[in-house]
Amino acid sequence: MLQLQAIREDKDQIIEALKKRNLDAVPLIENVLQLDEKRRSLQSSLDNTLAESNSLSKEIGKLYKSGKAAEANVLKEKTAKLKEESKELNESLTAAATELQNLLYQIPNVPHPSVPAGSTEEDNEVVFKEGDIPALKEGALPHWELAKKYDIIDFELGAKITGAGFPVYKGKGARLQRALISYFLDKNTQAGYQEIQVPHLVNEASGYGTGQLPDKEGQMYHIGEDDLYLIPTAEVPVTNIYRDVILSETDFPIRHTGYTPCFRREAGSYGAHVRGLNRLHQFDKVEIVRVEHPEKSYEALDGMVGHIKDILRELKLPFRILRLCGGDLGFTAALTYDFEVFSTAQDRWLEISSVSNFETYQANRLKLRYKDENGKSQLAHTLNGSSLALPRVLAGILENYQTGDGIQIPEVLVPYTGFSKID
C-alpha cells in the first residue's frame, strides 16, 4: 500500500498519477488524510492522558509516604477517571487505525511515469515483437481439438471429476507438461534464481501482504473452516517469506524461483475466448520473485524481461511484449510488461507472462525493510514474473508446431520429454 507520509507530502502528485488508472482518488485520499489527522489527535490525547495518570500515580505514592492519605485518595479518584478515559481513547484510536488501514488497502499503486494512459487492453503499448508466425496448412486445429485428437488432455474427464476448468493431462500431454516445468526451473536456476518449494495454501496475512486481499478476494478459493486460501500464484507464498523481515544491504539481490499449481475462480469468464487451456481454474506456473534495493529494481526488471525473452526464443514461439496501460495495470503494480505468444490456429495473441515491479507497495504491507548505510530502516522493492505460465505456452506449442501427421516437440524440450513428436 502507499505510505502515509508520501500521501501527506505528495497528495496532489499521487492524485494526478492515479488518473492514469482512470481513478478519481480525491475522495479516498481526503478520507485518508482526515482519518490520519483524527488518529494522530487521538494518539496525542491518549499519550497526554497516560502521562498525566503516571504523574499522578507517582504523586499518590509520595503522599502516602508522607501520611497524607486523604489527599492521596482524592488523586486516586482522579486517576480512576483518567484510566477510564484512556481506555475509551485507546478503543477510539484502534477503531480509527483499523478504518485508516482499510482505506489505504483500497488505493492502488501509483503507476510508473512510463506507463501509458488508457482504459483497456486495447491501449497497451507493444514495445517488442519477435518470431515468424508459422503458415499452417488448411484444416489446422485449435489446441482443444488437437488435445482430443491425440488424447493428451481430457477436458470432459476433468469436468466429471471436479468441474469445468480442471483438465486432466494424459500420456504425452502429462509428460510435456512435466518437461516444461523442469525446463523452466532449470533455466531460472541457471540464471541465478534459487529454487524453492512453498505451501499451496496461505493465511489471510499472506494474502494481504502481497495485495491479493482484499482486491482479488472474489477470485481466490477460500477454505472457511481453516481460514486459508488456495494460492493464485507462487508470488504470494514466496514473497511472504520476507514479511516482517529486516534485511541488510548485502542481502541484495534476493532471487527465488518456484513451481506451484495455481487456483483462480475466474468468476464471470465465459465464451469462446476461454475455451480449452485459455482460461483455467487450476493451472501450473513457474514463478520468479526478486527483492531488490530500490536503486536497482528497474535494472532487475529489465533483466527479468530479458530472461523470459531467452526462454521464448529457445522454444521458438512468436511472441510480443506489451507495456500495460494504466487502465489494464494490476492493482499492486507500478509497471508491468506482458508477454504474449501467437496462437496460429486461434489467430490471436495469448498472454503467457506478466513481469512487474511493485516498488515499495508490497513491501509496505509486508513490513519488508532493509538497513541502509546509515543504519536507517528503508522499504525494499519487490518484483515478480511468470517464467512461465504453462497452459497458454502449451497451447502455443500444440498449435504452432502441429503438422499433418502429428505435433513436433520444440528441440530444447526433447531431452526433457524423451520424445520428439506427439502422434
Tab-separated table of C-alpha atoms in Angstrom:
chain	number	residue	atom	x	y	z
A	1	MET	CA	0.000	0.000	0.000
A	2	LEU	CA	1.018	3.606	-0.343
A	3	GLN	CA	2.977	5.163	2.504
A	4	LEU	CA	1.083	7.637	4.670
A	5	GLN	CA	3.993	10.045	4.679
A	6	ALA	CA	4.011	10.074	0.876
A	7	ILE	CA	0.267	10.792	0.821
A	8	ARG	CA	0.731	13.666	3.274
A	9	GLU	CA	3.660	15.173	1.375
A	10	ASP	CA	2.736	14.379	-2.251
A	11	LYS	CA	-1.068	14.336	-2.211
A	12	ASP	CA	-1.558	16.256	-5.458
A	13	GLN	CA	1.065	14.265	-7.367
A	14	ILE	CA	-0.453	10.958	-6.241
A	15	ILE	CA	-3.969	12.036	-7.222
A	16	GLU	CA	-2.701	13.136	-10.628
A	17	ALA	CA	-0.716	9.914	-11.175
A	18	LEU	CA	-3.710	7.721	-10.256
A	19	LYS	CA	-5.702	9.378	-13.053
A	20	LYS	CA	-3.731	7.083	-15.386
A	21	ARG	CA	-5.712	4.257	-13.808
A	22	ASN	CA	-8.909	6.177	-14.632
A	23	LEU	CA	-9.400	6.618	-10.903
A	24	ASP	CA	-10.628	9.776	-9.216
A	25	ALA	CA	-8.651	9.306	-5.997
A	26	VAL	CA	-9.644	12.615	-4.403
A	27	PRO	CA	-12.368	11.200	-2.095
A	28	LEU	CA	-10.166	8.303	-0.950
A	29	ILE	CA	-7.109	10.478	-0.380
A	30	GLU	CA	-9.088	13.140	1.503
A	31	ASN	CA	-10.687	10.488	3.708
A	32	VAL	CA	-7.277	9.007	4.417
A	33	LEU	CA	-5.854	12.383	5.442
A	34	GLN	CA	-8.872	13.168	7.648
A	35	LEU	CA	-8.670	9.792	9.356
A	36	ASP	CA	-4.927	10.152	9.746
A	37	GLU	CA	-5.440	13.529	11.435
A	38	LYS	CA	-8.093	12.001	13.697
A	39	ARG	CA	-5.795	9.092	14.554
A	40	ARG	CA	-2.892	11.392	15.357
A	41	SER	CA	-5.128	13.607	17.514
A	42	LEU	CA	-6.421	10.580	19.423
A	43	GLN	CA	-2.868	9.309	19.856
A	44	SER	CA	-1.789	12.680	21.243
A	45	SER	CA	-4.735	12.787	23.671
A	46	LEU	CA	-4.035	9.233	24.783
A	47	ASP	CA	-0.346	9.982	25.330
A	48	ASN	CA	-1.209	13.077	27.389
A	49	THR	CA	-3.786	11.185	29.446
A	50	LEU	CA	-1.376	8.331	30.179
A	51	ALA	CA	1.382	10.794	31.057
A	52	GLU	CA	-0.923	12.635	33.482
A	53	SER	CA	-2.055	9.340	35.011
A	54	ASN	CA	1.537	8.202	35.515
A	55	SER	CA	2.479	11.535	37.067
A	56	LEU	CA	-0.451	11.339	39.485
A	57	SER	CA	0.428	7.775	40.435
A	58	LYS	CA	3.912	8.922	41.478
A	59	GLU	CA	2.394	11.828	43.429
A	60	ILE	CA	-0.016	9.444	45.179
A	61	GLY	CA	2.898	7.288	46.303
A	62	LYS	CA	4.680	10.300	47.763
A	63	LEU	CA	1.531	11.456	49.600
A	64	TYR	CA	1.004	8.049	51.189
A	65	LYS	CA	4.616	8.010	52.365
A	66	SER	CA	4.113	11.470	53.885
A	67	GLY	CA	0.994	10.323	55.747
A	68	LYS	CA	-1.350	12.411	53.597
A	69	ALA	CA	-3.821	9.618	52.866
A	70	ALA	CA	-6.817	11.940	52.378
A	71	GLU	CA	-5.060	13.924	49.641
A	72	ALA	CA	-3.827	10.692	48.069
A	73	ASN	CA	-7.374	9.284	47.928
A	74	VAL	CA	-8.622	12.409	46.135
A	75	LEU	CA	-5.946	11.905	43.485
A	76	LYS	CA	-6.810	8.202	43.246
A	77	GLU	CA	-10.334	9.123	42.210
A	78	LYS	CA	-8.887	11.350	39.540
A	79	THR	CA	-6.576	8.576	38.241
A	80	ALA	CA	-9.548	6.217	38.061
A	81	LYS	CA	-11.305	8.686	35.774
A	82	LEU	CA	-8.130	9.085	33.720
A	83	LYS	CA	-7.851	5.298	33.329
A	84	GLU	CA	-11.429	5.119	32.074
A	85	GLU	CA	-10.728	7.998	29.712
A	86	SER	CA	-7.556	6.356	28.402
A	87	LYS	CA	-9.483	3.111	27.819
A	88	GLU	CA	-12.075	4.951	25.718
A	89	LEU	CA	-9.353	6.843	23.838
A	90	ASN	CA	-7.496	3.594	23.127
A	91	GLU	CA	-10.658	1.977	21.750
A	92	SER	CA	-11.320	5.010	19.538
A	93	LEU	CA	-7.687	5.010	18.405
A	94	THR	CA	-7.838	1.314	17.480
A	95	ALA	CA	-11.051	1.847	15.509
A	96	ALA	CA	-9.605	4.850	13.662
A	97	ALA	CA	-6.365	2.988	12.864
A	98	THR	CA	-8.317	-0.011	11.524
A	99	GLU	CA	-10.541	2.209	9.395
A	100	LEU	CA	-7.470	4.037	8.081
A	101	GLN	CA	-5.751	0.754	7.210
A	102	ASN	CA	-8.826	-0.480	5.341
A	103	LEU	CA	-8.959	2.769	3.369
A	104	LEU	CA	-5.288	2.500	2.436
A	105	TYR	CA	-5.946	-1.049	1.174
A	106	GLN	CA	-8.401	0.441	-1.355
A	107	ILE	CA	-5.827	2.706	-3.033
A	108	PRO	CA	-3.860	1.038	-5.863
A	109	ASN	CA	-0.189	1.579	-6.534
A	110	VAL	CA	0.942	4.746	-8.292
A	111	PRO	CA	1.874	3.975	-11.932
A	112	HIS	CA	5.458	4.469	-13.066
A	113	PRO	CA	5.873	7.566	-15.314
A	114	SER	CA	6.454	5.304	-18.352
A	115	VAL	CA	3.007	3.670	-18.011
A	116	PRO	CA	0.847	4.818	-20.954
A	117	ALA	CA	-2.596	6.283	-20.367
A	118	GLY	CA	-5.514	4.128	-21.435
A	119	SER	CA	-8.636	2.320	-20.317
A	120	THR	CA	-8.470	-1.222	-21.706
A	121	GLU	CA	-6.054	-3.796	-23.074
A	122	GLU	CA	-6.515	-2.180	-26.487
A	123	ASP	CA	-4.478	0.757	-25.160
A	124	ASN	CA	-1.466	-1.329	-24.123
A	125	GLU	CA	1.772	-0.409	-25.864
A	126	VAL	CA	3.622	-3.004	-27.947
A	127	VAL	CA	7.301	-2.491	-27.108
A	128	PHE	CA	8.846	-5.598	-28.677
A	129	LYS	CA	7.930	-8.283	-31.184
A	130	GLU	CA	9.893	-11.280	-32.438
A	131	GLY	CA	9.418	-14.514	-34.360
A	132	ASP	CA	7.735	-15.541	-37.563
A	133	ILE	CA	4.135	-16.669	-37.358
A	134	PRO	CA	4.041	-20.115	-38.998
A	135	ALA	CA	1.826	-20.616	-42.005
A	136	LEU	CA	-0.332	-23.580	-41.067
A	137	LYS	CA	-1.911	-25.813	-43.643
A	138	GLU	CA	-5.611	-25.677	-44.317
A	139	GLY	CA	-7.526	-27.532	-41.633
A	140	ALA	CA	-5.165	-26.627	-38.799
A	141	LEU	CA	-6.852	-27.242	-35.461
A	142	PRO	CA	-7.058	-25.247	-32.222
A	143	HIS	CA	-5.348	-26.884	-29.260
A	144	TRP	CA	-8.531	-28.215	-27.650
A	145	GLU	CA	-9.255	-30.257	-30.783
A	146	LEU	CA	-5.624	-31.375	-31.042
A	147	ALA	CA	-5.784	-32.460	-27.396
A	148	LYS	CA	-8.794	-34.639	-28.161
A	149	LYS	CA	-7.380	-35.978	-31.438
A	150	TYR	CA	-4.150	-37.183	-29.809
A	151	ASP	CA	-5.741	-37.992	-26.416
A	152	ILE	CA	-3.298	-35.852	-24.411
A	153	ILE	CA	-5.666	-33.537	-22.471
A	154	ASP	CA	-9.159	-34.532	-21.368
A	155	PHE	CA	-11.367	-31.556	-20.512
A	156	GLU	CA	-14.543	-33.632	-20.128
A	157	LEU	CA	-12.908	-36.021	-17.660
A	158	GLY	CA	-11.698	-33.068	-15.588
A	159	ALA	CA	-15.229	-31.658	-15.585
A	160	LYS	CA	-16.543	-35.022	-14.374
A	161	ILE	CA	-14.029	-35.226	-11.537
A	162	THR	CA	-14.192	-31.586	-10.442
A	163	GLY	CA	-15.801	-29.161	-12.867
A	164	ALA	CA	-15.037	-27.009	-15.888
A	165	GLY	CA	-11.544	-25.518	-15.877
A	166	PHE	CA	-9.793	-28.512	-14.276
A	167	PRO	CA	-8.297	-30.545	-17.158
A	168	VAL	CA	-6.702	-33.985	-16.932
A	169	TYR	CA	-3.354	-34.317	-18.727
A	170	LYS	CA	-2.681	-37.789	-20.150
A	171	GLY	CA	0.253	-39.698	-21.594
A	172	LYS	CA	2.493	-37.488	-23.698
A	173	GLY	CA	0.437	-34.488	-22.648
A	174	ALA	CA	1.326	-35.074	-18.999
A	175	ARG	CA	4.967	-35.693	-19.892
A	176	LEU	CA	5.137	-32.499	-21.954
A	177	GLN	CA	3.642	-30.577	-19.026
A	178	ARG	CA	6.264	-32.013	-16.660
A	179	ALA	CA	9.007	-31.314	-19.207
A	180	LEU	CA	8.038	-27.641	-19.407
A	181	ILE	CA	8.105	-27.289	-15.614
A	182	SER	CA	11.563	-28.862	-15.376
A	183	TYR	CA	12.875	-26.816	-18.293
A	184	PHE	CA	11.612	-23.534	-16.838
A	185	LEU	CA	13.058	-24.305	-13.401
A	186	ASP	CA	16.415	-25.269	-14.916
A	187	LYS	CA	16.552	-22.061	-16.949
A	188	ASN	CA	15.734	-19.990	-13.886
A	189	THR	CA	18.242	-21.670	-11.574
A	190	GLN	CA	20.941	-21.355	-14.244
A	191	ALA	CA	20.178	-17.608	-14.276
A	192	GLY	CA	20.846	-17.357	-10.540
A	193	TYR	CA	17.384	-17.892	-9.053
A	194	GLN	CA	17.271	-20.167	-6.005
A	195	GLU	CA	14.653	-22.877	-6.396
A	196	ILE	CA	12.201	-23.038	-3.513
A	197	GLN	CA	9.140	-25.158	-2.712
A	198	VAL	CA	6.375	-23.397	-0.831
A	199	PRO	CA	2.927	-24.231	0.594
A	200	HIS	CA	-0.029	-24.100	-1.772
A	201	LEU	CA	-2.246	-22.674	0.965
A	202	VAL	CA	-1.697	-19.308	2.654
A	203	ASN	CA	-3.222	-17.471	5.568
A	204	GLU	CA	-5.041	-14.155	5.388
A	205	ALA	CA	-1.961	-12.146	6.417
A	206	SER	CA	-0.075	-13.507	3.397
A	207	GLY	CA	-2.932	-12.568	1.064
A	208	TYR	CA	-2.926	-9.016	2.413
A	209	GLY	CA	0.872	-8.888	2.341
A	210	THR	CA	1.155	-9.175	-1.451
A	211	GLY	CA	-2.104	-7.379	-2.234
A	212	GLN	CA	-4.364	-10.224	-3.405
A	213	LEU	CA	-6.582	-9.336	-0.449
A	214	PRO	CA	-8.875	-7.531	-0.351
A	215	ASP	CA	-8.592	-6.661	-4.079
A	216	LYS	CA	-8.887	-10.206	-5.520
A	217	GLU	CA	-10.843	-11.867	-2.716
A	218	GLY	CA	-13.619	-12.908	-5.089
A	219	GLN	CA	-11.109	-14.680	-7.353
A	220	MET	CA	-9.484	-16.774	-4.611
A	221	TYR	CA	-10.640	-20.148	-3.314
A	222	HIS	CA	-11.213	-19.839	0.426
A	223	ILE	CA	-11.320	-22.682	2.958
A	224	GLY	CA	-13.640	-21.220	5.557
A	225	GLU	CA	-13.146	-23.776	8.305
A	226	ASP	CA	-9.396	-23.124	8.429
A	227	ASP	CA	-9.456	-19.544	7.089
A	228	LEU	CA	-6.858	-20.414	4.453
A	229	TYR	CA	-6.655	-19.536	0.757
A	230	LEU	CA	-5.502	-21.638	-2.203
A	231	ILE	CA	-2.734	-19.667	-3.869
A	232	PRO	CA	-3.470	-17.858	-7.171
A	233	THR	CA	0.289	-17.699	-7.869
A	234	ALA	CA	3.575	-18.679	-6.198
A	235	GLU	CA	4.261	-14.963	-5.817
A	236	VAL	CA	2.128	-14.977	-2.661
A	237	PRO	CA	3.942	-17.574	-0.510
A	238	VAL	CA	7.407	-16.827	-1.926
A	239	THR	CA	7.242	-13.065	-1.321
A	240	ASN	CA	5.720	-13.595	2.133
A	241	ILE	CA	8.889	-15.377	3.197
A	242	TYR	CA	10.154	-11.837	3.791
A	243	ARG	CA	7.138	-10.493	5.681
A	244	ASP	CA	8.275	-8.685	8.870
A	245	VAL	CA	11.937	-9.119	7.874
A	246	ILE	CA	14.713	-6.526	8.100
A	247	LEU	CA	17.454	-7.172	5.557
A	248	SER	CA	20.981	-5.866	5.198
A	249	GLU	CA	22.066	-4.098	2.005
A	250	THR	CA	24.464	-7.007	1.469
A	251	ASP	CA	21.483	-9.396	1.179
A	252	PHE	CA	20.511	-7.931	-2.204
A	253	PRO	CA	19.712	-9.174	-4.754
A	254	ILE	CA	17.321	-11.883	-3.490
A	255	ARG	CA	16.135	-14.143	-6.316
A	256	HIS	CA	13.790	-17.127	-5.998
A	257	THR	CA	12.004	-19.417	-8.429
A	258	GLY	CA	9.314	-21.941	-7.662
A	259	TYR	CA	6.802	-24.201	-9.321
A	260	THR	CA	3.259	-24.436	-7.940
A	261	PRO	CA	-0.213	-25.224	-9.135
A	262	CYS	CA	-2.323	-22.057	-9.129
A	263	PHE	CA	-6.013	-21.738	-8.323
A	264	ARG	CA	-8.316	-18.968	-9.554
A	265	ARG	CA	-12.088	-18.876	-9.541
A	266	GLU	CA	-12.149	-16.685	-12.681
A	267	ALA	CA	-15.733	-15.703	-11.917
A	268	GLY	CA	-17.611	-14.376	-14.933
A	269	SER	CA	-15.250	-15.945	-17.522
A	270	TYR	CA	-17.336	-17.332	-20.373
A	271	GLY	CA	-17.288	-17.576	-24.163
A	272	ALA	CA	-15.097	-18.920	-26.938
A	273	HIS	CA	-12.038	-16.944	-25.806
A	274	VAL	CA	-11.807	-19.082	-22.644
A	275	ARG	CA	-12.056	-22.473	-24.361
A	276	GLY	CA	-9.547	-25.223	-23.724
A	277	LEU	CA	-6.402	-24.069	-21.953
A	278	ASN	CA	-7.103	-20.367	-22.494
A	279	ARG	CA	-8.645	-19.882	-19.034
A	280	LEU	CA	-8.474	-22.463	-16.232
A	281	HIS	CA	-9.364	-22.645	-12.553
A	282	GLN	CA	-6.293	-24.797	-11.817
A	283	PHE	CA	-3.076	-24.483	-13.785
A	284	ASP	CA	0.674	-24.892	-13.369
A	285	LYS	CA	3.105	-21.994	-13.301
A	286	VAL	CA	6.784	-21.407	-12.623
A	287	GLU	CA	7.413	-18.047	-10.980
A	288	ILE	CA	10.418	-15.797	-10.439
A	289	VAL	CA	10.435	-13.389	-7.475
A	290	ARG	CA	13.010	-10.745	-6.610
A	291	VAL	CA	13.604	-8.497	-3.610
A	292	GLU	CA	15.830	-5.595	-4.582
A	293	HIS	CA	17.450	-2.398	-3.386
A	294	PRO	CA	15.248	0.485	-4.652
A	295	GLU	CA	18.097	1.858	-6.763
A	296	LYS	CA	18.445	-1.480	-8.599
A	297	SER	CA	14.847	-2.607	-9.075
A	298	TYR	CA	14.297	-1.301	-12.607
A	299	GLU	CA	17.585	-2.765	-13.735
A	300	ALA	CA	16.336	-6.038	-12.222
A	301	LEU	CA	13.027	-5.688	-14.092
A	302	ASP	CA	14.889	-5.322	-17.389
A	303	GLY	CA	16.890	-8.429	-16.512
A	304	MET	CA	13.720	-10.415	-15.867
A	305	VAL	CA	12.264	-9.313	-19.201
A	306	GLY	CA	15.466	-10.339	-20.991
A	307	HIS	CA	15.465	-13.718	-19.246
A	308	ILE	CA	11.928	-14.555	-20.387
A	309	LYS	CA	12.794	-13.425	-23.914
A	310	ASP	CA	15.592	-16.013	-23.960
A	311	ILE	CA	13.205	-18.808	-22.897
A	312	LEU	CA	10.708	-17.974	-25.651
A	313	ARG	CA	13.499	-17.754	-28.207
A	314	GLU	CA	14.619	-21.262	-27.268
A	315	LEU	CA	11.042	-22.511	-27.583
A	316	LYS	CA	10.917	-20.773	-30.992
A	317	LEU	CA	7.489	-19.314	-30.362
A	318	PRO	CA	6.466	-15.985	-31.939
A	319	PHE	CA	5.943	-13.500	-29.122
A	320	ARG	CA	5.471	-9.860	-28.317
A	321	ILE	CA	5.857	-7.696	-25.195
A	322	LEU	CA	3.326	-5.113	-24.076
A	323	ARG	CA	3.736	-2.291	-21.588
A	324	LEU	CA	0.379	-2.227	-19.816
A	325	CYS	CA	-1.606	0.992	-19.803
A	326	GLY	CA	-2.960	2.497	-16.592
A	327	GLY	CA	-6.419	1.019	-17.066
A	328	ASP	CA	-5.066	-2.529	-17.520
A	329	LEU	CA	-2.367	-2.332	-14.847
A	330	GLY	CA	-2.691	-4.690	-11.870
A	331	PHE	CA	-3.759	-3.158	-8.555
A	332	THR	CA	-0.368	-3.573	-6.856
A	333	ALA	CA	1.978	-2.951	-9.804
A	334	ALA	CA	3.844	0.232	-10.661
A	335	LEU	CA	4.905	-1.102	-14.080
A	336	THR	CA	4.032	-4.358	-15.857
A	337	TYR	CA	5.226	-5.970	-19.068
A	338	ASP	CA	3.002	-8.693	-20.502
A	339	PHE	CA	4.398	-11.390	-22.788
A	340	GLU	CA	2.066	-12.890	-25.367
A	341	VAL	CA	2.561	-15.818	-27.758
A	342	PHE	CA	0.710	-16.003	-31.028
A	343	SER	CA	-1.807	-18.808	-31.345
A	344	THR	CA	-1.862	-19.508	-35.055
A	345	ALA	CA	-4.884	-21.795	-35.010
A	346	GLN	CA	-6.902	-19.281	-32.958
A	347	ASP	CA	-5.428	-16.295	-34.819
A	348	ARG	CA	-4.935	-14.353	-31.602
A	349	TRP	CA	-2.330	-13.402	-29.041
A	350	LEU	CA	-2.342	-15.271	-25.709
A	351	GLU	CA	-0.835	-13.796	-22.535
A	352	ILE	CA	1.733	-16.181	-21.047
A	353	SER	CA	3.640	-13.972	-18.584
A	354	SER	CA	3.359	-10.774	-16.588
A	355	VAL	CA	6.536	-9.208	-15.201
A	356	SER	CA	6.006	-6.447	-12.647
A	357	ASN	CA	7.814	-4.054	-10.355
A	358	PHE	CA	5.748	-3.231	-7.274
A	359	GLU	CA	8.346	-0.803	-5.906
A	360	THR	CA	7.562	-0.315	-2.168
A	361	TYR	CA	3.827	-1.101	-2.435
A	362	GLN	CA	4.014	-4.739	-1.310
A	363	ALA	CA	6.974	-4.094	0.990
A	364	ASN	CA	4.958	-1.512	2.925
A	365	ARG	CA	2.225	-4.088	3.562
A	366	LEU	CA	4.780	-6.786	4.330
A	367	LYS	CA	6.920	-4.526	6.539
A	368	LEU	CA	9.831	-5.728	4.416
A	369	ARG	CA	12.721	-3.403	5.146
A	370	TYR	CA	16.488	-3.145	4.988
A	371	LYS	CA	19.073	-1.137	6.908
A	372	ASP	CA	20.762	1.472	4.740
A	373	GLU	CA	24.380	2.607	5.107
A	374	ASN	CA	23.322	4.956	7.916
A	375	GLY	CA	21.544	2.197	9.812
A	376	LYS	CA	18.119	3.610	8.971
A	377	SER	CA	15.261	1.267	8.010
A	378	GLN	CA	14.023	1.644	4.420
A	379	LEU	CA	11.414	-0.252	2.410
A	380	ALA	CA	12.753	-2.715	-0.172
A	381	HIS	CA	11.353	-3.159	-3.694
A	382	THR	CA	9.646	-6.405	-4.768
A	383	LEU	CA	9.231	-7.819	-8.280
A	384	ASN	CA	7.784	-10.964	-9.788
A	385	GLY	CA	7.149	-12.606	-13.124
A	386	SER	CA	5.730	-15.753	-14.697
A	387	SER	CA	8.551	-17.836	-16.055
A	388	LEU	CA	6.296	-19.244	-17.351
A	389	ALA	CA	2.564	-19.952	-17.039
A	390	LEU	CA	2.081	-23.338	-18.661
A	391	PRO	CA	-1.422	-23.558	-20.167
A	392	ARG	CA	-1.037	-20.976	-22.917
A	393	VAL	CA	2.591	-21.909	-23.607
A	394	LEU	CA	1.377	-25.466	-24.090
A	395	ALA	CA	-1.485	-24.220	-26.295
A	396	GLY	CA	1.001	-22.250	-28.389
A	397	ILE	CA	3.281	-25.268	-28.807
A	398	LEU	CA	0.428	-27.594	-29.807
A	399	GLU	CA	-0.993	-25.160	-32.360
A	400	ASN	CA	2.194	-23.698	-33.829
A	401	TYR	CA	4.067	-26.996	-34.003
A	402	GLN	CA	1.238	-29.074	-35.500
A	403	THR	CA	1.853	-30.870	-38.794
A	404	GLY	CA	-0.249	-33.146	-40.976
A	405	ASP	CA	0.834	-36.235	-39.074
A	406	GLY	CA	1.393	-35.018	-35.510
A	407	ILE	CA	2.817	-32.320	-33.266
A	408	GLN	CA	6.559	-31.684	-33.221
A	409	ILE	CA	8.210	-31.039	-29.856
A	410	PRO	CA	10.448	-27.941	-29.609
A	411	GLU	CA	14.042	-29.131	-29.867
A	412	VAL	CA	15.020	-27.677	-26.491
A	413	LEU	CA	12.350	-29.796	-24.759
A	414	VAL	CA	13.213	-33.171	-26.305
A	415	PRO	CA	15.828	-34.033	-23.625
A	416	TYR	CA	13.075	-33.451	-21.044
A	417	THR	CA	10.213	-35.270	-22.824
A	418	GLY	CA	12.167	-38.220	-24.175
A	419	PHE	CA	10.193	-37.982	-27.436
A	420	SER	CA	10.211	-35.569	-30.366
A	421	LYS	CA	6.678	-35.948	-31.637
A	422	ILE	CA	3.113	-36.433	-30.492
A	423	ASP	CA	1.243	-38.655	-32.976
